[in-house]
Short mmCIF file of C-alpha atoms in Angstrom, two decimals:
data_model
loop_
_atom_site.label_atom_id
_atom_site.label_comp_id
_atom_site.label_asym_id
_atom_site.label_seq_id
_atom_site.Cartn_x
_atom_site.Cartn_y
_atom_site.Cartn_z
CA UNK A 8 8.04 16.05 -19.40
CA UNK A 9 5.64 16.69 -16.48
CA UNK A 10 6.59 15.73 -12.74
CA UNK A 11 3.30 13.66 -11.91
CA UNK A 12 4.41 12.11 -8.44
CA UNK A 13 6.17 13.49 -6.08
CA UNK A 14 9.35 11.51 -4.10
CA UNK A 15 7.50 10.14 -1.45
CA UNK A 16 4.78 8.26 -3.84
CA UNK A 17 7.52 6.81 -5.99
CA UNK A 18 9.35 5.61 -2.74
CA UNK A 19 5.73 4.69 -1.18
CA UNK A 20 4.95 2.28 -4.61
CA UNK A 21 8.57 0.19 -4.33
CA UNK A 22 8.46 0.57 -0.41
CA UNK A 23 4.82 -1.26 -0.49
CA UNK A 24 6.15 -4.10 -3.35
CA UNK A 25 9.08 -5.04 -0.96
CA UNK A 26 6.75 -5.17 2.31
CA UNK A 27 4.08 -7.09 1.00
CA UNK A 28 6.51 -9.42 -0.87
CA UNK A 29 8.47 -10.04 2.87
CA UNK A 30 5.41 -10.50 4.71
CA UNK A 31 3.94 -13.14 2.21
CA UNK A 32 7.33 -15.20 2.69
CA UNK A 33 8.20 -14.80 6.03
CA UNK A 34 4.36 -15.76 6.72
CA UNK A 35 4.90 -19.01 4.41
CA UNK A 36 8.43 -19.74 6.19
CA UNK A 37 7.41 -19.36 9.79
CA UNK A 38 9.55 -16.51 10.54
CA UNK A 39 7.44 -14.57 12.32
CA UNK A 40 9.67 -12.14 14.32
CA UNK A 41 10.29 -10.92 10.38
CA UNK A 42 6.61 -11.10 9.47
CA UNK A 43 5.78 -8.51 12.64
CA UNK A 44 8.58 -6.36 12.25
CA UNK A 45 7.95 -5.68 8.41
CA UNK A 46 4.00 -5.94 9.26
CA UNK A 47 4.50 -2.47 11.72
CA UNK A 48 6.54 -1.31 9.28
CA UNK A 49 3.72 -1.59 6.55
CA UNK A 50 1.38 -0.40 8.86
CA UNK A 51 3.13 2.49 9.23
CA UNK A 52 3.56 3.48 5.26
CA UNK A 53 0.05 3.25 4.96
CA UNK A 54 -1.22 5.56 7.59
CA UNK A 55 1.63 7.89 6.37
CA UNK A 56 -0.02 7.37 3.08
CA UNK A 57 -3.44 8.13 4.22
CA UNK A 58 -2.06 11.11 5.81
CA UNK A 59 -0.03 12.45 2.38
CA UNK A 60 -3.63 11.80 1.02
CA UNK A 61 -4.94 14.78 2.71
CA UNK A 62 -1.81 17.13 3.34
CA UNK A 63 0.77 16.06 0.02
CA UNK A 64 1.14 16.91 -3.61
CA UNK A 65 -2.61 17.41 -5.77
CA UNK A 66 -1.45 13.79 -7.65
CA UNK A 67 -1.35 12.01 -4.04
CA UNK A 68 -4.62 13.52 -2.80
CA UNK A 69 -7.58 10.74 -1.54
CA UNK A 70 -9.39 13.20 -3.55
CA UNK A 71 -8.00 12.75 -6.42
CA UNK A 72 -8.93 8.95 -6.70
CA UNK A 73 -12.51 9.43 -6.34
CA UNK A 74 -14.31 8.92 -9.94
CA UNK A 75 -17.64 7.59 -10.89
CA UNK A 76 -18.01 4.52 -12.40
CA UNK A 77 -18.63 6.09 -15.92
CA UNK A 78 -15.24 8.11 -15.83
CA UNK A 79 -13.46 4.48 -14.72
CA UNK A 80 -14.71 2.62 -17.71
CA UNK A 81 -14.46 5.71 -20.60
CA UNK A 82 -10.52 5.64 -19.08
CA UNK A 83 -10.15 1.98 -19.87
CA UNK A 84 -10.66 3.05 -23.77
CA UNK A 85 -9.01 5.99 -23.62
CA UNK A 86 -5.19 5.81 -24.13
CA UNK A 87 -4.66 9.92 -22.93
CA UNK A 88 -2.30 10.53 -20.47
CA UNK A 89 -3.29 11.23 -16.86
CA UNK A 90 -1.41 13.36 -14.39
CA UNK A 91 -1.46 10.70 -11.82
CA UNK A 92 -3.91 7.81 -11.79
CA UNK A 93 -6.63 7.76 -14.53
CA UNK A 94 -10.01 7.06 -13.20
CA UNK A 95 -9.92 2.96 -13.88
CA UNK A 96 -6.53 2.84 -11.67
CA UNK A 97 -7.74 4.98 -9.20
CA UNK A 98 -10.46 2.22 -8.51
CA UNK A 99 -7.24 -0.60 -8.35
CA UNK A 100 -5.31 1.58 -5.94
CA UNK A 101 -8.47 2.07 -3.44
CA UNK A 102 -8.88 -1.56 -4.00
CA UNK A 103 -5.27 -2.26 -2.87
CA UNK A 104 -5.46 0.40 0.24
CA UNK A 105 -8.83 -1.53 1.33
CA UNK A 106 -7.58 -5.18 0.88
CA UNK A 107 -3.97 -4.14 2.69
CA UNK A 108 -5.46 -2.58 5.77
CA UNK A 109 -7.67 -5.55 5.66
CA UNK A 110 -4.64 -7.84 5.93
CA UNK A 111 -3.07 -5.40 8.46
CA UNK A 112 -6.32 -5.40 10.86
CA UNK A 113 -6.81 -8.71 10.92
CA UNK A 114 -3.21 -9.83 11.42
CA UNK A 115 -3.49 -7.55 14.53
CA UNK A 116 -5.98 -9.40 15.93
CA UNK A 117 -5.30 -12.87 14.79
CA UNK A 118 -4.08 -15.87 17.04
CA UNK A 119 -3.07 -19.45 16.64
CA UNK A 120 -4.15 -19.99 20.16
CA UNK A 121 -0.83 -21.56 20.50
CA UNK A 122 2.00 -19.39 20.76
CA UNK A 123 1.61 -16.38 18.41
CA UNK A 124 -0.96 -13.44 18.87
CA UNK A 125 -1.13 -9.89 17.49
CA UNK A 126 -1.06 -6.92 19.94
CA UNK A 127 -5.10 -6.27 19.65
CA UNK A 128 -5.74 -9.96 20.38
CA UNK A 129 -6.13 -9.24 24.25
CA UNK A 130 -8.28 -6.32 23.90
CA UNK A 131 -11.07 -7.58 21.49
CA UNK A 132 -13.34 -10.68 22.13
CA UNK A 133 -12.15 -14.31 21.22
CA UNK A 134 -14.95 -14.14 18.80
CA UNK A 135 -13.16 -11.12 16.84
CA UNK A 136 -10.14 -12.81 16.94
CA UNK A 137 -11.49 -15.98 15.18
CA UNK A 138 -13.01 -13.92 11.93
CA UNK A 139 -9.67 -11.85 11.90
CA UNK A 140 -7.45 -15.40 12.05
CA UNK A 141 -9.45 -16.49 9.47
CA UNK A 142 -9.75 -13.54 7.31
CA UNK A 143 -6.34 -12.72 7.45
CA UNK A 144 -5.53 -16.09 6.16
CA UNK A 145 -8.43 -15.96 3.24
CA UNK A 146 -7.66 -12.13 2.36
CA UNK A 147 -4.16 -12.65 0.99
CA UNK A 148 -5.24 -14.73 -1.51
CA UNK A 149 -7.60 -12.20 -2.44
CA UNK A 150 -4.66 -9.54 -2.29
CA UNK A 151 -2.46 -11.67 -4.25
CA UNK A 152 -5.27 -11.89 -6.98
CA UNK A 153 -5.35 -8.11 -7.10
CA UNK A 154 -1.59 -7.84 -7.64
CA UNK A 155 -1.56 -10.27 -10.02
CA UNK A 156 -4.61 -8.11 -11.84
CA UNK A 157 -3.05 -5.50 -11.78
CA UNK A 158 0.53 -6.66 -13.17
CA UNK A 159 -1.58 -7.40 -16.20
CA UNK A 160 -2.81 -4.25 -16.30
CA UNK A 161 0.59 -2.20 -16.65
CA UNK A 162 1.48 -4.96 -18.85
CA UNK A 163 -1.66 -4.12 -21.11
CA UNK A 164 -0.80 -0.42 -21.23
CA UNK A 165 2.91 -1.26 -21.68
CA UNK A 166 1.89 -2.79 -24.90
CA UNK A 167 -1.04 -0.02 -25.90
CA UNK A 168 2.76 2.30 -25.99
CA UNK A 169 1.70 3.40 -22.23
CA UNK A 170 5.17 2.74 -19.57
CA UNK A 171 3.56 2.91 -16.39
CA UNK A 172 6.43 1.82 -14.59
CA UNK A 173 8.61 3.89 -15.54
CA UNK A 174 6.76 6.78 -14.80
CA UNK A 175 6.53 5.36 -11.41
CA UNK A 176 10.08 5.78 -11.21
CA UNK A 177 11.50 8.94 -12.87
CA UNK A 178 7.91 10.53 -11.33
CA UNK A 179 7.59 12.33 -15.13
CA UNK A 180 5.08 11.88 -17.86
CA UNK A 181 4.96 13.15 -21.41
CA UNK A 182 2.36 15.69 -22.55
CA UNK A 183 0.27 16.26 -19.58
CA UNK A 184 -1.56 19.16 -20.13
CA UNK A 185 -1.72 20.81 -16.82
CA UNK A 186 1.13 20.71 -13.87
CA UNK A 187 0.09 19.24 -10.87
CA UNK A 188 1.03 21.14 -7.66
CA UNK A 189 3.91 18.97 -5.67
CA UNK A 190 4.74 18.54 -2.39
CA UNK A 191 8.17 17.61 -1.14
CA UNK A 192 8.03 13.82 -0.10
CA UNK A 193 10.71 14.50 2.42
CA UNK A 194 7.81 15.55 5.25
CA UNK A 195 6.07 12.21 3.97
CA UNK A 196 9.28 10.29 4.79
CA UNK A 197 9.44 11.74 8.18
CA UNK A 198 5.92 11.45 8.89
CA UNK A 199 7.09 7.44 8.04
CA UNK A 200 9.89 7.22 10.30
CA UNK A 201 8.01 9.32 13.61
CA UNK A 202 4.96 6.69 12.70
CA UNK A 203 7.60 3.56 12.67
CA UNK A 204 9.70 4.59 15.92
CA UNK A 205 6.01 5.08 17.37
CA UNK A 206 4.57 1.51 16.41
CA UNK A 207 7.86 -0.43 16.96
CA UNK A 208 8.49 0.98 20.20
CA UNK A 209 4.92 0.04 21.49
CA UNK A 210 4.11 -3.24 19.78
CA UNK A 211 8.22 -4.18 18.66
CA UNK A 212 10.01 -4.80 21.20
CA UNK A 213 9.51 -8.41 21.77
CA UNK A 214 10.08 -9.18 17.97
CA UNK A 215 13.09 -7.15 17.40
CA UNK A 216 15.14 -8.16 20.21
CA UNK A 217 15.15 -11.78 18.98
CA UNK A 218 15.77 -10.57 15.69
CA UNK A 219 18.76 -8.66 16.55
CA UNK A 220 19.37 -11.08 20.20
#
C-alpha cells in the first residue's frame, strides 16, 4: 500500500462535507449566526487549501490537477490506479473549488436589504451586491448538482472494484507505481486555525457572541 494523501487532505475532504452540509441547513432554517460562523470557517479551509496547493505534499499540488481534456476522458476508461486524483477527477475537484468560492464570494457580499448583510456588502456597489444575492442563491443549486454528480461517480468506481472512499480515509492505495512525496498536514492544520482566529476575529464577532450570549 502507497500513502497517496497526506493528513491534512483526508481531514480537508470530511472537514469540507460537514461545512457545506451546515451551511445548506442553517441557510434553509434561518439560523444565520450558524450559517456565518461555519461560512468563515469554510472560507478559511479553502484558502488553507489553496495555500497546501502550492507549499504541501506532490498529491495536493494545484499542479497536479491540471490535465488536458484528452488525459480527462482516456481516465474515464481507464480503471489504473492514480496516486491522487486521475485526470477526470481532477476536473470535478477544480469544479468544486470554483463553484465553493463562488458561494463564499457572493455570500460575502449578499444582502436581504432587511436585516442581514455580509461583511463586503458596505464596501462594493449596491449593484454588486444584487448579482452576488442572487447568485449566491442560484449557485447552490448548481453546487448541490455537482455533489450529487459526483456521489455517482465514486459510486460508479465503487462498483468498477475502485473504493474511493476509503482511500480518502486510510490516505493508502494499492499498487501505485511511484511514491508521491508527502508533506506533514500538521502545518496545513495550523495554517487553518491562524486563517480561522484571523477571519473570526475580524468579521465574527457579532455572530459568535449571540451564538455563545
Amino acid at each position: 500500500m502507497t500513502k497517496v494523501w497526506d493528513g491534512f487532505i483526508r481531514g480537508f475532504h470530511w472537514l469540507l462535507v460537514i461545512a457545506i452540509a451546515v451551511l445548506y441547513v442553517s441557510g434553509e432554517e434561518g439560523w444565520l449566526d450558524v450559517h456565518f460562523v461555519a461560512g468563515y470557517l469554510l472560507l478559511a479551509l479553502m484558502f488553507t487549501r489553496l495555500i497546501w496547493g502550492v507549499i504541501g505534499s506532490d498529491t495536493a499540488k494545484l499542479s497536479a490537477l491540471i490535465h488536458s481534456p484528452k488525459a480527462a476522458i482516456l481516465s474515464l476508461r481507464s480503471n489504473e490506479p492514480s496516486a491522487g486524483h486521475n485526470p477526470a477527477g481532477s476536473y470535478m475537484v477544480l469544479l468544486f473549488f470554483v463553484l465553493i468560492l463562488v458561494q463564499l464570494f457572493s455570500g460575502l457580499m449578499s444582502t436581504d436589504d432587511i436585516l442581514v448583510e455580509g461583511p463586503l456588502v458596505a464596501y462594493v456597489p449596491s449593484s454588486w451586491s444584487e448579482v452576488a444575492s442572487s447568485l449566491h442563491h442560484d449557485n447552490i443549486d448548481i453546487l448541490l448538482f455537482a455533489i450529487a454528480l459526483h456521489v455517482v461517480a465514486i459510486v460508479v468506481y465503487r462498483l468498477r472494484g475502485k473504493n474511493l472512499a476509503k482511500t480518502l480515509l486510510t490516505g493508502k492505495e494499492s499498487n501505485v507505481l511511484q511514491q508521491p512525496r508527502m508533506v506533514s498536514g500538521k502545518w496545513a492544520y495550523l495554517i487553518f486555525i491562524v486563517l480561522s482566529v484571523g477571519i473570526l476575529s475580524v468579521w465574527g464577532g457579532e455572530p459568535l457572541s449571540s451564538l455563545f450570549s
